[in-house]
Amino acid sequence: MNIIVIASSALIAAVLSVVLKQYKPEYSMFISIAAGVLIFLAVLTVIDPILDFIGELTDKAGLDGIYGEVLIKSLAICYITQLACDCCKDAGESAIAGKLQIAGKIAILLIALPMFRSLTEIVTGLIV
Protein backbone atom coordinates (compact mmCIF):
# COMPACT_ATOMS: atom_id res chain seq x y z
CA MET A 1 0.00 0.00 0.00
CA ASN A 2 1.44 3.30 -1.06
CA ILE A 3 -0.03 6.01 1.13
CA ILE A 4 1.30 8.74 -1.16
CA VAL A 5 -0.75 7.40 -4.07
CA ILE A 6 -3.83 7.03 -1.89
CA ALA A 7 -3.48 10.51 -0.38
CA SER A 8 -2.88 12.05 -3.82
CA SER A 9 -5.94 10.32 -5.21
CA ALA A 10 -8.01 11.54 -2.27
CA LEU A 11 -6.87 15.12 -2.78
CA ILE A 12 -7.63 14.97 -6.51
CA ALA A 13 -11.09 13.56 -5.78
CA ALA A 14 -11.68 16.28 -3.17
CA VAL A 15 -10.72 19.04 -5.61
CA LEU A 16 -12.91 17.53 -8.33
CA SER A 17 -15.77 17.25 -5.88
CA VAL A 18 -15.47 20.87 -4.79
CA VAL A 19 -15.25 22.13 -8.37
CA LEU A 20 -18.19 20.03 -9.53
CA LYS A 21 -20.29 21.05 -6.52
CA GLN A 22 -20.67 24.50 -8.09
CA TYR A 23 -22.04 23.16 -11.38
CA LYS A 24 -23.41 19.66 -10.77
CA PRO A 25 -23.86 18.89 -7.05
CA GLU A 26 -25.17 15.39 -7.76
CA TYR A 27 -21.94 14.43 -9.56
CA SER A 28 -19.92 15.85 -6.71
CA MET A 29 -21.55 13.45 -4.27
CA PHE A 30 -20.83 10.46 -6.53
CA ILE A 31 -17.16 11.39 -6.83
CA SER A 32 -16.89 11.70 -3.07
CA ILE A 33 -18.54 8.33 -2.44
CA ALA A 34 -16.56 6.59 -5.19
CA ALA A 35 -13.28 7.95 -3.84
CA GLY A 36 -14.13 6.73 -0.34
CA VAL A 37 -15.00 3.25 -1.56
CA LEU A 38 -11.87 3.01 -3.73
CA ILE A 39 -9.64 4.05 -0.84
CA PHE A 40 -11.34 1.50 1.40
CA LEU A 41 -10.81 -1.24 -1.20
CA ALA A 42 -7.15 -0.27 -1.58
CA VAL A 43 -6.67 -0.68 2.15
CA LEU A 44 -8.46 -4.05 2.15
CA THR A 45 -5.92 -5.47 -0.30
CA VAL A 46 -3.14 -5.26 2.30
CA ILE A 47 -4.98 -6.37 5.42
CA ASP A 48 -3.76 -10.00 5.38
CA PRO A 49 -0.61 -9.39 7.49
CA ILE A 50 -2.71 -7.73 10.18
CA LEU A 51 -5.14 -10.65 10.31
CA ASP A 52 -2.24 -13.12 10.47
CA PHE A 53 -0.66 -11.17 13.33
CA ILE A 54 -3.91 -11.14 15.33
CA GLY A 55 -4.20 -14.90 14.79
CA GLU A 56 -0.63 -15.41 16.02
CA LEU A 57 -1.27 -13.31 19.12
CA THR A 58 -4.37 -15.25 20.09
CA ASP A 59 -2.55 -18.56 19.52
CA LYS A 60 0.45 -17.50 21.62
CA ALA A 61 -1.82 -16.26 24.40
CA GLY A 62 -3.57 -19.64 24.42
CA LEU A 63 -6.95 -18.04 23.82
CA ASP A 64 -9.82 -19.74 22.11
CA GLY A 65 -10.22 -18.82 18.45
CA ILE A 66 -13.53 -17.14 19.20
CA TYR A 67 -11.79 -14.12 20.73
CA GLY A 68 -9.70 -13.37 17.66
CA GLU A 69 -12.68 -13.99 15.43
CA VAL A 70 -14.84 -11.56 17.42
CA LEU A 71 -12.08 -8.96 17.31
CA ILE A 72 -11.62 -9.21 13.55
CA LYS A 73 -15.35 -9.19 12.80
CA SER A 74 -15.88 -6.25 15.14
CA LEU A 75 -13.12 -4.26 13.45
CA ALA A 76 -14.61 -5.03 10.04
CA ILE A 77 -18.04 -3.88 11.19
CA CYS A 78 -16.53 -0.68 12.62
CA TYR A 79 -14.71 0.20 9.41
CA ILE A 80 -17.61 -0.63 7.11
CA THR A 81 -20.05 1.29 9.31
CA GLN A 82 -17.72 4.29 9.48
CA LEU A 83 -17.32 4.34 5.70
CA ALA A 84 -21.08 4.16 5.16
CA CYS A 85 -21.72 6.84 7.81
CA ASP A 86 -19.21 9.18 6.20
CA CYS A 87 -20.87 8.65 2.82
CA CYS A 88 -24.27 9.43 4.34
CA LYS A 89 -22.91 12.58 5.99
CA ASP A 90 -21.31 13.66 2.69
CA ALA A 91 -24.71 13.25 1.06
CA GLY A 92 -26.24 15.47 3.75
CA GLU A 93 -28.08 12.64 5.50
CA SER A 94 -26.74 12.89 9.04
CA ALA A 95 -29.93 11.36 10.50
CA ILE A 96 -29.39 8.18 8.48
CA ALA A 97 -25.72 8.17 9.50
CA GLY A 98 -26.72 8.29 13.17
CA LYS A 99 -29.08 5.35 12.78
CA LEU A 100 -26.40 3.44 10.91
CA GLN A 101 -23.97 3.96 13.79
CA ILE A 102 -26.51 2.45 16.19
CA ALA A 103 -26.99 -0.50 13.84
CA GLY A 104 -23.22 -1.06 13.73
CA LYS A 105 -22.98 -1.05 17.51
CA ILE A 106 -25.80 -3.57 17.80
CA ALA A 107 -24.14 -5.78 15.18
CA ILE A 108 -20.95 -5.80 17.25
CA LEU A 109 -22.90 -6.75 20.36
CA LEU A 110 -24.55 -9.62 18.49
CA ILE A 111 -21.19 -10.93 17.33
CA ALA A 112 -19.77 -10.69 20.85
CA LEU A 113 -22.61 -12.64 22.53
CA PRO A 114 -20.83 -16.03 22.40
CA MET A 115 -17.78 -14.45 24.01
CA PHE A 116 -19.92 -12.95 26.77
CA ARG A 117 -21.54 -16.34 27.31
CA SER A 118 -18.18 -18.07 27.76
CA LEU A 119 -16.98 -15.28 30.05
CA THR A 120 -20.12 -15.69 32.18
CA GLU A 121 -19.52 -19.43 32.42
CA ILE A 122 -15.94 -18.84 33.57
CA VAL A 123 -17.01 -16.33 36.21
CA THR A 124 -19.81 -18.56 37.53
CA GLY A 125 -17.38 -21.49 37.62
CA LEU A 126 -15.03 -19.47 39.80
CA ILE A 127 -17.79 -18.32 42.14
CA VAL A 128 -19.34 -21.74 42.70
PDB file of N, CA, C and O in Angstrom, residues 6-20 28 31-36 39:
ATOM      1  N   ILE A   6      -2.477   6.952  -2.442  1.00  0.00           N
ATOM      2  CA  ILE A   6      -3.830   7.027  -1.886  1.00  0.00           C
ATOM      3  C   ILE A   6      -4.163   8.463  -1.477  1.00  0.00           C
ATOM      4  O   ILE A   6      -5.242   8.975  -1.784  1.00  0.00           O
ATOM      5  N   ALA A   7      -3.236   9.128  -0.802  1.00  0.00           N
ATOM      6  CA  ALA A   7      -3.475  10.509  -0.381  1.00  0.00           C
ATOM      7  C   ALA A   7      -3.608  11.439  -1.594  1.00  0.00           C
ATOM      8  O   ALA A   7      -4.475  12.327  -1.607  1.00  0.00           O
ATOM      9  N   SER A   8      -2.789  11.230  -2.606  1.00  0.00           N
ATOM     10  CA  SER A   8      -2.879  12.053  -3.818  1.00  0.00           C
ATOM     11  C   SER A   8      -4.219  11.851  -4.513  1.00  0.00           C
ATOM     12  O   SER A   8      -4.849  12.821  -4.960  1.00  0.00           O
ATOM     13  N   SER A   9      -4.639  10.609  -4.600  1.00  0.00           N
ATOM     14  CA  SER A   9      -5.937  10.318  -5.213  1.00  0.00           C
ATOM     15  C   SER A   9      -7.076  10.962  -4.428  1.00  0.00           C
ATOM     16  O   SER A   9      -8.028  11.488  -5.014  1.00  0.00           O
ATOM     17  N   ALA A  10      -6.977  10.926  -3.112  1.00  0.00           N
ATOM     18  CA  ALA A  10      -8.005  11.535  -2.270  1.00  0.00           C
ATOM     19  C   ALA A  10      -8.050  13.048  -2.480  1.00  0.00           C
ATOM     20  O   ALA A  10      -9.136  13.635  -2.563  1.00  0.00           O
ATOM     21  N   LEU A  11      -6.895  13.671  -2.565  1.00  0.00           N
ATOM     22  CA  LEU A  11      -6.866  15.116  -2.782  1.00  0.00           C
ATOM     23  C   LEU A  11      -7.423  15.496  -4.147  1.00  0.00           C
ATOM     24  O   LEU A  11      -8.170  16.479  -4.275  1.00  0.00           O
ATOM     25  N   ILE A  12      -7.088  14.713  -5.171  1.00  0.00           N
ATOM     26  CA  ILE A  12      -7.626  14.971  -6.511  1.00  0.00           C
ATOM     27  C   ILE A  12      -9.147  14.820  -6.505  1.00  0.00           C
ATOM     28  O   ILE A  12      -9.870  15.649  -7.072  1.00  0.00           O
ATOM     29  N   ALA A  13      -9.634  13.772  -5.857  1.00  0.00           N
ATOM     30  CA  ALA A  13     -11.086  13.562  -5.778  1.00  0.00           C
ATOM     31  C   ALA A  13     -11.757  14.701  -5.011  1.00  0.00           C
ATOM     32  O   ALA A  13     -12.842  15.150  -5.385  1.00  0.00           O
ATOM     33  N   ALA A  14     -11.110  15.184  -3.949  1.00  0.00           N
ATOM     34  CA  ALA A  14     -11.683  16.278  -3.166  1.00  0.00           C
ATOM     35  C   ALA A  14     -11.766  17.557  -3.999  1.00  0.00           C
ATOM     36  O   ALA A  14     -12.778  18.266  -3.971  1.00  0.00           O
ATOM     37  N   VAL A  15     -10.713  17.839  -4.755  1.00  0.00           N
ATOM     38  CA  VAL A  15     -10.720  19.035  -5.610  1.00  0.00           C
ATOM     39  C   VAL A  15     -11.793  18.909  -6.685  1.00  0.00           C
ATOM     40  O   VAL A  15     -12.555  19.853  -6.935  1.00  0.00           O
ATOM     41  N   LEU A  16     -11.870  17.746  -7.322  1.00  0.00           N
ATOM     42  CA  LEU A  16     -12.912  17.534  -8.327  1.00  0.00           C
ATOM     43  C   LEU A  16     -14.305  17.693  -7.729  1.00  0.00           C
ATOM     44  O   LEU A  16     -15.194  18.291  -8.344  1.00  0.00           O
ATOM     45  N   SER A  17     -14.476  17.171  -6.544  1.00  0.00           N
ATOM     46  CA  SER A  17     -15.775  17.248  -5.884  1.00  0.00           C
ATOM     47  C   SER A  17     -16.152  18.698  -5.593  1.00  0.00           C
ATOM     48  O   SER A  17     -17.297  19.102  -5.810  1.00  0.00           O
ATOM     49  N   VAL A  18     -15.200  19.473  -5.108  1.00  0.00           N
ATOM     50  CA  VAL A  18     -15.467  20.874  -4.792  1.00  0.00           C
ATOM     51  C   VAL A  18     -15.782  21.671  -6.059  1.00  0.00           C
ATOM     52  O   VAL A  18     -16.704  22.484  -6.088  1.00  0.00           O
ATOM     53  N   VAL A  19     -15.022  21.417  -7.118  1.00  0.00           N
ATOM     54  CA  VAL A  19     -15.248  22.130  -8.372  1.00  0.00           C
ATOM     55  C   VAL A  19     -16.610  21.757  -8.962  1.00  0.00           C
ATOM     56  O   VAL A  19     -17.372  22.626  -9.402  1.00  0.00           O
ATOM     57  N   LEU A  20     -16.915  20.469  -8.969  1.00  0.00           N
ATOM     58  CA  LEU A  20     -18.190  20.033  -9.531  1.00  0.00           C
ATOM     59  C   LEU A  20     -19.394  20.454  -8.690  1.00  0.00           C
ATOM     60  O   LEU A  20     -20.502  20.554  -9.201  1.00  0.00           O
ATOM     61  N   SER A  28     -20.879  15.642  -7.782  1.00  0.00           N
ATOM     62  CA  SER A  28     -19.917  15.853  -6.713  1.00  0.00           C
ATOM     63  C   SER A  28     -20.060  14.782  -5.633  1.00  0.00           C
ATOM     64  O   SER A  28     -19.072  14.239  -5.142  1.00  0.00           O
ATOM     65  N   ILE A  31     -18.626  11.418  -6.853  1.00  0.00           N
ATOM     66  CA  ILE A  31     -17.160  11.391  -6.831  1.00  0.00           C
ATOM     67  C   ILE A  31     -16.670  11.171  -5.406  1.00  0.00           C
ATOM     68  O   ILE A  31     -15.752  10.387  -5.169  1.00  0.00           O
ATOM     69  N   SER A  32     -17.284  11.841  -4.469  1.00  0.00           N
ATOM     70  CA  SER A  32     -16.892  11.699  -3.068  1.00  0.00           C
ATOM     71  C   SER A  32     -17.100  10.267  -2.578  1.00  0.00           C
ATOM     72  O   SER A  32     -16.220   9.678  -1.940  1.00  0.00           O
ATOM     73  N   ILE A  33     -18.245   9.702  -2.873  1.00  0.00           N
ATOM     74  CA  ILE A  33     -18.537   8.328  -2.441  1.00  0.00           C
ATOM     75  C   ILE A  33     -17.625   7.331  -3.143  1.00  0.00           C
ATOM     76  O   ILE A  33     -17.077   6.413  -2.516  1.00  0.00           O
ATOM     77  N   ALA A  34     -17.425   7.506  -4.445  1.00  0.00           N
ATOM     78  CA  ALA A  34     -16.557   6.588  -5.193  1.00  0.00           C
ATOM     79  C   ALA A  34     -15.122   6.639  -4.680  1.00  0.00           C
ATOM     80  O   ALA A  34     -14.471   5.601  -4.535  1.00  0.00           O
ATOM     81  N   ALA A  35     -14.643   7.829  -4.364  1.00  0.00           N
ATOM     82  CA  ALA A  35     -13.283   7.954  -3.837  1.00  0.00           C
ATOM     83  C   ALA A  35     -13.164   7.241  -2.495  1.00  0.00           C
ATOM     84  O   ALA A  35     -12.174   6.526  -2.242  1.00  0.00           O
ATOM     85  N   GLY A  36     -14.157   7.406  -1.638  1.00  0.00           N
ATOM     86  CA  GLY A  36     -14.127   6.728  -0.337  1.00  0.00           C
ATOM     87  C   GLY A  36     -14.125   5.221  -0.468  1.00  0.00           C
ATOM     88  O   GLY A  36     -13.374   4.529   0.220  1.00  0.00           O
ATOM     89  N   ILE A  39     -10.675   4.020  -1.869  1.00  0.00           N
ATOM     90  CA  ILE A  39      -9.638   4.054  -0.836  1.00  0.00           C
ATOM     91  C   ILE A  39      -9.825   2.891   0.125  1.00  0.00           C
ATOM     92  O   ILE A  39      -8.858   2.214   0.513  1.00  0.00           O
TER      93      ILE A  39
END
